[in-house]
CSV table of C-alpha atoms in Angstrom, one decimal:
chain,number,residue,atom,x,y,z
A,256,UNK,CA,-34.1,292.7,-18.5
A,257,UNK,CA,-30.5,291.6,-16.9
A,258,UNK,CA,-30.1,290.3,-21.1
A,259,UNK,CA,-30.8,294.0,-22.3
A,260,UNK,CA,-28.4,295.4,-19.6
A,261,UNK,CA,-25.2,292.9,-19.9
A,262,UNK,CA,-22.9,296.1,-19.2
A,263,UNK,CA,-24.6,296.8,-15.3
A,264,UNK,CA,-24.5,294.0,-12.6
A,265,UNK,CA,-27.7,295.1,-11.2
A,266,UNK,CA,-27.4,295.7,-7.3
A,267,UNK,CA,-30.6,297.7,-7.1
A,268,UNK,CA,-34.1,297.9,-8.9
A,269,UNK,CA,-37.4,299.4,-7.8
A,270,UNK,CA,-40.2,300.3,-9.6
A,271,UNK,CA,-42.1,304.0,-10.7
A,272,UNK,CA,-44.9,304.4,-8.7
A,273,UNK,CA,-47.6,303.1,-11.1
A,274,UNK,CA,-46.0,304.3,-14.1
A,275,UNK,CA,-45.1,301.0,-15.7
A,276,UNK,CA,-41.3,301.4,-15.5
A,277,UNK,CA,-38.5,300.2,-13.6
A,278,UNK,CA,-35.2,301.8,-12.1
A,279,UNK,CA,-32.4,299.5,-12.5
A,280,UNK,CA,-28.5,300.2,-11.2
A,281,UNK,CA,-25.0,298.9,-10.1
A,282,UNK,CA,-21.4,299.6,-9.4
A,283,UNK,CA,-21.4,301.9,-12.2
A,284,UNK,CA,-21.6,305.8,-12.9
A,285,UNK,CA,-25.1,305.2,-15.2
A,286,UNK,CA,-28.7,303.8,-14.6
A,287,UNK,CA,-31.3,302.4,-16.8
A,288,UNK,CA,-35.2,303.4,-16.5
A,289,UNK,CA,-37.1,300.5,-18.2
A,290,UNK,CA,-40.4,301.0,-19.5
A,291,UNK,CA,-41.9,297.6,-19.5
A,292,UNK,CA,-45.3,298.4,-21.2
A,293,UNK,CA,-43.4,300.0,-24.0
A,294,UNK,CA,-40.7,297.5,-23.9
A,295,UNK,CA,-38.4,300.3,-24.1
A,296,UNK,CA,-35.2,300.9,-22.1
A,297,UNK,CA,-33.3,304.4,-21.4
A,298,UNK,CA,-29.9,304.5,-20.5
A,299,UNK,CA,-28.8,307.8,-18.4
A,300,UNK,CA,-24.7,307.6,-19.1
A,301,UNK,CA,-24.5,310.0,-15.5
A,302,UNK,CA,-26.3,312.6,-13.4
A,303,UNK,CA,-25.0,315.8,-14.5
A,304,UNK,CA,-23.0,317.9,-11.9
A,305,UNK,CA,-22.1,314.5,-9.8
A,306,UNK,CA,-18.9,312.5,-10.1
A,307,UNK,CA,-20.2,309.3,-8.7
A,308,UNK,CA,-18.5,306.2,-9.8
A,309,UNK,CA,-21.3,303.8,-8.5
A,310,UNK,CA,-24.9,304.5,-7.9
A,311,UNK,CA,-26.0,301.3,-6.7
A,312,UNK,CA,-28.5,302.4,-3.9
A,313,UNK,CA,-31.2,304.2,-4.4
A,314,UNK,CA,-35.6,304.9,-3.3
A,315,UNK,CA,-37.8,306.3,-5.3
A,316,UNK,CA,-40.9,308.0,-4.4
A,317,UNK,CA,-44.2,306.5,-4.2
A,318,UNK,CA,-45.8,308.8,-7.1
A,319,UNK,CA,-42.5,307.3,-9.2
A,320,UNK,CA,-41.4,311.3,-10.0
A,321,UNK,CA,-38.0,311.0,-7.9
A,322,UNK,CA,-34.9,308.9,-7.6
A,323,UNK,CA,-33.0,309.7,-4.6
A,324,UNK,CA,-29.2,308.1,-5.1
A,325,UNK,CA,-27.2,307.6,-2.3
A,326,UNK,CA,-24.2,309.6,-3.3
A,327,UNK,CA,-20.3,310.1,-2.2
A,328,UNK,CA,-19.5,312.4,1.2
A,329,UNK,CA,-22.5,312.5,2.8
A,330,UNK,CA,-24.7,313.3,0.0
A,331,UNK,CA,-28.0,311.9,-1.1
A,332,UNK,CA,-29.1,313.0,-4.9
A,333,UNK,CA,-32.2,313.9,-6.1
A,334,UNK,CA,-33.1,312.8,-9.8
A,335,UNK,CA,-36.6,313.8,-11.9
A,336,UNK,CA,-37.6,310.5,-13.2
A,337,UNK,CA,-39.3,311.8,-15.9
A,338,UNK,CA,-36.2,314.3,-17.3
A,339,UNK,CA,-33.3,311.9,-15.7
A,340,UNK,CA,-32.3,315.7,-14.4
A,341,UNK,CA,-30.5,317.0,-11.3
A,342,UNK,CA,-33.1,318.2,-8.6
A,343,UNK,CA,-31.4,318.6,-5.2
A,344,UNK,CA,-28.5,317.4,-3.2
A,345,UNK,CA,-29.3,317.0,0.8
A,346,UNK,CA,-26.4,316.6,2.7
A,347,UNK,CA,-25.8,314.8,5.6
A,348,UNK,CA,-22.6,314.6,8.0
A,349,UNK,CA,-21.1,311.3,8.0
A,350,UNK,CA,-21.5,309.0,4.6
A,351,UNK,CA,-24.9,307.6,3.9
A,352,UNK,CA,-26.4,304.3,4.2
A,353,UNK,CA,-29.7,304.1,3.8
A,354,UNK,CA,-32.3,306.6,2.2
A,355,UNK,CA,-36.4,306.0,2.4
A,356,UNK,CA,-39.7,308.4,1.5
A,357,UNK,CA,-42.3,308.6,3.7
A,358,UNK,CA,-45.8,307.1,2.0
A,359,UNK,CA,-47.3,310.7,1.4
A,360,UNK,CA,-43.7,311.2,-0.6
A,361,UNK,CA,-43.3,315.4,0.9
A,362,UNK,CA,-40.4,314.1,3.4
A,363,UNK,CA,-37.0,312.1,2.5
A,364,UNK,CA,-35.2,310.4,5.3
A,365,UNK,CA,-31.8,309.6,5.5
A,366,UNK,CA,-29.0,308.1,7.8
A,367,UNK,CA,-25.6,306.6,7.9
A,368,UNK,CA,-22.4,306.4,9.6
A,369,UNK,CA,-22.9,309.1,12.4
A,370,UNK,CA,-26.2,307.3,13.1
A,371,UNK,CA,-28.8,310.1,13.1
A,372,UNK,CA,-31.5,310.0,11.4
A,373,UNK,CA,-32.4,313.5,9.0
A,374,UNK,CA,-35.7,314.6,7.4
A,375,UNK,CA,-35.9,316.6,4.6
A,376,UNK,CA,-38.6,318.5,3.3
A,377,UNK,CA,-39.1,318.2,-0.8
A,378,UNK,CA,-40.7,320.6,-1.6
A,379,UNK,CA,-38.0,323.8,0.3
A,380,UNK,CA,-35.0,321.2,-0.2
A,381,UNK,CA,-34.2,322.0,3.6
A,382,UNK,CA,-33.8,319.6,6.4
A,383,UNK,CA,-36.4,319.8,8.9
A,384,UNK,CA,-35.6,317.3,11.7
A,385,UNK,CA,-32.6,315.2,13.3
A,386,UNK,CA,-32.5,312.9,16.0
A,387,UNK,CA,-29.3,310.7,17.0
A,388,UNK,CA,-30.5,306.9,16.7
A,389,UNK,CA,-30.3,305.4,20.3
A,390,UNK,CA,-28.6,302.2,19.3
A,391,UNK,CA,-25.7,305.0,18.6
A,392,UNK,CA,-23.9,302.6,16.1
A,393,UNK,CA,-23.5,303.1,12.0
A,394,UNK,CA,-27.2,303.1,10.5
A,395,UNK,CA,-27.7,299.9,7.6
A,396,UNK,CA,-31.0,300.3,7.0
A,397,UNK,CA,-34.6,302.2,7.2
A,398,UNK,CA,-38.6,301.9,6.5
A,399,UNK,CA,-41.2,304.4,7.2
A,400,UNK,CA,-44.9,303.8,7.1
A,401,UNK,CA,-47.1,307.1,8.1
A,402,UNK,CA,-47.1,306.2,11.7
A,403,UNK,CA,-43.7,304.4,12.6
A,404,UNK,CA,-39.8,304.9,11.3
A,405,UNK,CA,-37.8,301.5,11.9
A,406,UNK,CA,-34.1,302.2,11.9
A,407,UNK,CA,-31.5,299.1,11.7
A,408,UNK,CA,-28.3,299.2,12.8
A,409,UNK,CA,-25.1,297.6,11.8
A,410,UNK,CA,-25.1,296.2,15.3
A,411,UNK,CA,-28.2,294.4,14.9
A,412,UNK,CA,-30.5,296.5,16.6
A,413,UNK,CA,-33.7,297.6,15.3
A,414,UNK,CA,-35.1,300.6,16.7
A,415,UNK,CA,-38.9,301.5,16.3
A,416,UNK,CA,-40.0,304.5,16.6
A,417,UNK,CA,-43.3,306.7,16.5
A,418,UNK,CA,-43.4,308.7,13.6
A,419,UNK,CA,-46.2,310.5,14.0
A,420,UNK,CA,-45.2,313.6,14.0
A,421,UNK,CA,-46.9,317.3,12.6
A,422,UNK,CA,-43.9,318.0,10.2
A,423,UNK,CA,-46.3,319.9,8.5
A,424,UNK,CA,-46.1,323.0,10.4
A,425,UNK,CA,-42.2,322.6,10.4
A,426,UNK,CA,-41.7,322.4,7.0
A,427,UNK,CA,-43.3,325.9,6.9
A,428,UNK,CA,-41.5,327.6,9.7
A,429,UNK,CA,-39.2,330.2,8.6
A,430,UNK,CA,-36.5,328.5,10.5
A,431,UNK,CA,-36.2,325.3,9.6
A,432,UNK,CA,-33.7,324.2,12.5
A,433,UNK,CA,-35.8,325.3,15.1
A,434,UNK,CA,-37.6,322.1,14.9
A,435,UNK,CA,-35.1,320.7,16.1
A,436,UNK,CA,-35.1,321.5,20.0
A,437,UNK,CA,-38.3,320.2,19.7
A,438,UNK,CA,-38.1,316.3,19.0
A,439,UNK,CA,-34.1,316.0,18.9
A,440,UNK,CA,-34.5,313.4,21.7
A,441,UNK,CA,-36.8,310.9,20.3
A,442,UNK,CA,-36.7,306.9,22.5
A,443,UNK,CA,-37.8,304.0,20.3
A,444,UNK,CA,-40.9,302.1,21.2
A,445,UNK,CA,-39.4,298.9,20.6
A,446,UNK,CA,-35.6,297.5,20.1
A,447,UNK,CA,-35.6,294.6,18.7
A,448,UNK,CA,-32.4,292.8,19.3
A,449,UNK,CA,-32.6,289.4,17.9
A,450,UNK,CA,-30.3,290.0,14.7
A,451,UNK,CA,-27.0,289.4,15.5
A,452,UNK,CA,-25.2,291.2,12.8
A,453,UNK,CA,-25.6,293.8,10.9
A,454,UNK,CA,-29.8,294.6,10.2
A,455,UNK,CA,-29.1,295.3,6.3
A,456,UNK,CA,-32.8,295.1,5.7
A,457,UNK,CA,-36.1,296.3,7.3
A,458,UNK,CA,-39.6,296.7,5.5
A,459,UNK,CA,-43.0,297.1,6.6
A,460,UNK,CA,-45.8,295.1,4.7
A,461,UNK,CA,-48.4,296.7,2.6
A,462,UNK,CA,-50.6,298.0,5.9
A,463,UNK,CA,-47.6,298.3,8.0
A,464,UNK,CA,-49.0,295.9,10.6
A,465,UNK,CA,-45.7,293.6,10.2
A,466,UNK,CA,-41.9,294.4,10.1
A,467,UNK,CA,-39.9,292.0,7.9
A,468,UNK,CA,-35.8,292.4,9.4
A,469,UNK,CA,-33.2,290.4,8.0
A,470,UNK,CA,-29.2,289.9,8.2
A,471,UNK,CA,-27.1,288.7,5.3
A,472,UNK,CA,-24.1,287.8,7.2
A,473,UNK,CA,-26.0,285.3,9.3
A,474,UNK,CA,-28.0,281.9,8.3
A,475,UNK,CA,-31.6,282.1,8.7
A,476,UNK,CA,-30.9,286.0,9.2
A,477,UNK,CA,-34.9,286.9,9.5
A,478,UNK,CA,-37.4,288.2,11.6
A,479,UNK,CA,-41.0,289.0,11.7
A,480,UNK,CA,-42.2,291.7,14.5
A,481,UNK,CA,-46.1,292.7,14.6
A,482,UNK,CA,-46.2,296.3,14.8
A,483,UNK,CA,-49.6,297.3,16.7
A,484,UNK,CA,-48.0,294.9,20.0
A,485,UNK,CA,-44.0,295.1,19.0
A,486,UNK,CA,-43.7,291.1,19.6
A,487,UNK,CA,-41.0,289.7,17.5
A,488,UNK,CA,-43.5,286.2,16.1
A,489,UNK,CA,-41.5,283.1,17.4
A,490,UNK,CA,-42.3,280.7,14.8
A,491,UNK,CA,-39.1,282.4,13.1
């Protein structure tokens, strides 16, 4: 793959669901979707309606149908895999850093440099819940299984929450704000503070019974944390 795309250093790939393809992108305006049971490739020169010069970051969602880009000023895109179309724009206030779909795939959350933490609803492209992240610093990171959300901060701190929550009801209500005098203040369960520097990466396993956590900027950056008792393993 990185010989069939020489022109795109590839910061980012993920794949489609179980759709047999792969999402590949950089520091640069375009993307490639690569269908590896075809052996095919597309190249999508640019989102249409966006002037991003890099899309580097991106989720998709667990059926493989979306691609949500972390865009310029706040704003987190929403591409159709399948038409490499426009969806949505969900906007956020300070710049985002970090993007994640719940398992189920109805909510998208989202956080960055004002450190809250927004949930918005895919199918009425409204956001239906905000909390502030206690840690308070810039948000670098975020996995959600159906039960917990972990949020990583650039100050180390990984905050777990409980994430179960009836957003069901919420997504439905006719004002979609009003959720949010009812869980605005959310405390973690856990904060994990054995990172040092920034948390750039947090991801549950496959059941969500362990939280990987690791720092770049330090050596031997990584932690284990077992959810169902929040002990950080020691053999780490």
């Amino acid at each position: 793959l990185k010989q069939t795309v020489k022109d795109l250093p590839i910061y980012s790939a993920s794949f489609l669901g179980d759709t047999g393809k792969v999402v590949v992108s950089g520091r640069r305006p375009f993307f490639y979707i690569y269908d590896f049971v075809a052996g095919k490739i597309d190249h999508v020169p640019r989102i249409l309606g966006r002037d991003e010069r890099s899309l580097e970051k991106f989720t998709t969602s667990p059926d493989g149908k979306l691609i949500a880009f972390i865009g310029n000023d706040g704003y987190i895109i929403l591409v159709d895999a399948r038409s490499k179309h426009w969806v949505a724009d969900f906007k956020l206030n300070g710049s985002v850093r970090a993007v994640s779909f719940t398992p189920d795939g109805d909510f998208l959350l989202g956080s960055g440099s004002d450190g809250e933490v927004y949930r918005f609803d895919i199918r009425s492209k409204k956001c239906i819940d905000k909390f502030q992240n206690e840690d308070g610093t810039i948000t670098s990171s975020m996995a959600v299984t159906d039960r917990f959300l972990a949020v990583g901060a650039e100050s180390g701190v990984v905050n777990l929450y409980d994430d179960n929550q009836n957003y069901e009801s919420q997504s439905s209500a006719a004002d979609p704000w009003s959720a949010f005098s009812l869980i605005s203040q959310r405390r973690p369960i856990k904060s994990i503070m054995n990172l040092q520097t920034s948390a750039d990466r947090v991801k549950f396993n496959h059941d969500g019974q362990i939280l990987a956590m690791s720092t770049q900027r330090e050596k031997n950056g990584f932690r284990l944390l077992h959810v169902p008792t929040a002990t950080v393993f020691s053999n780490w």
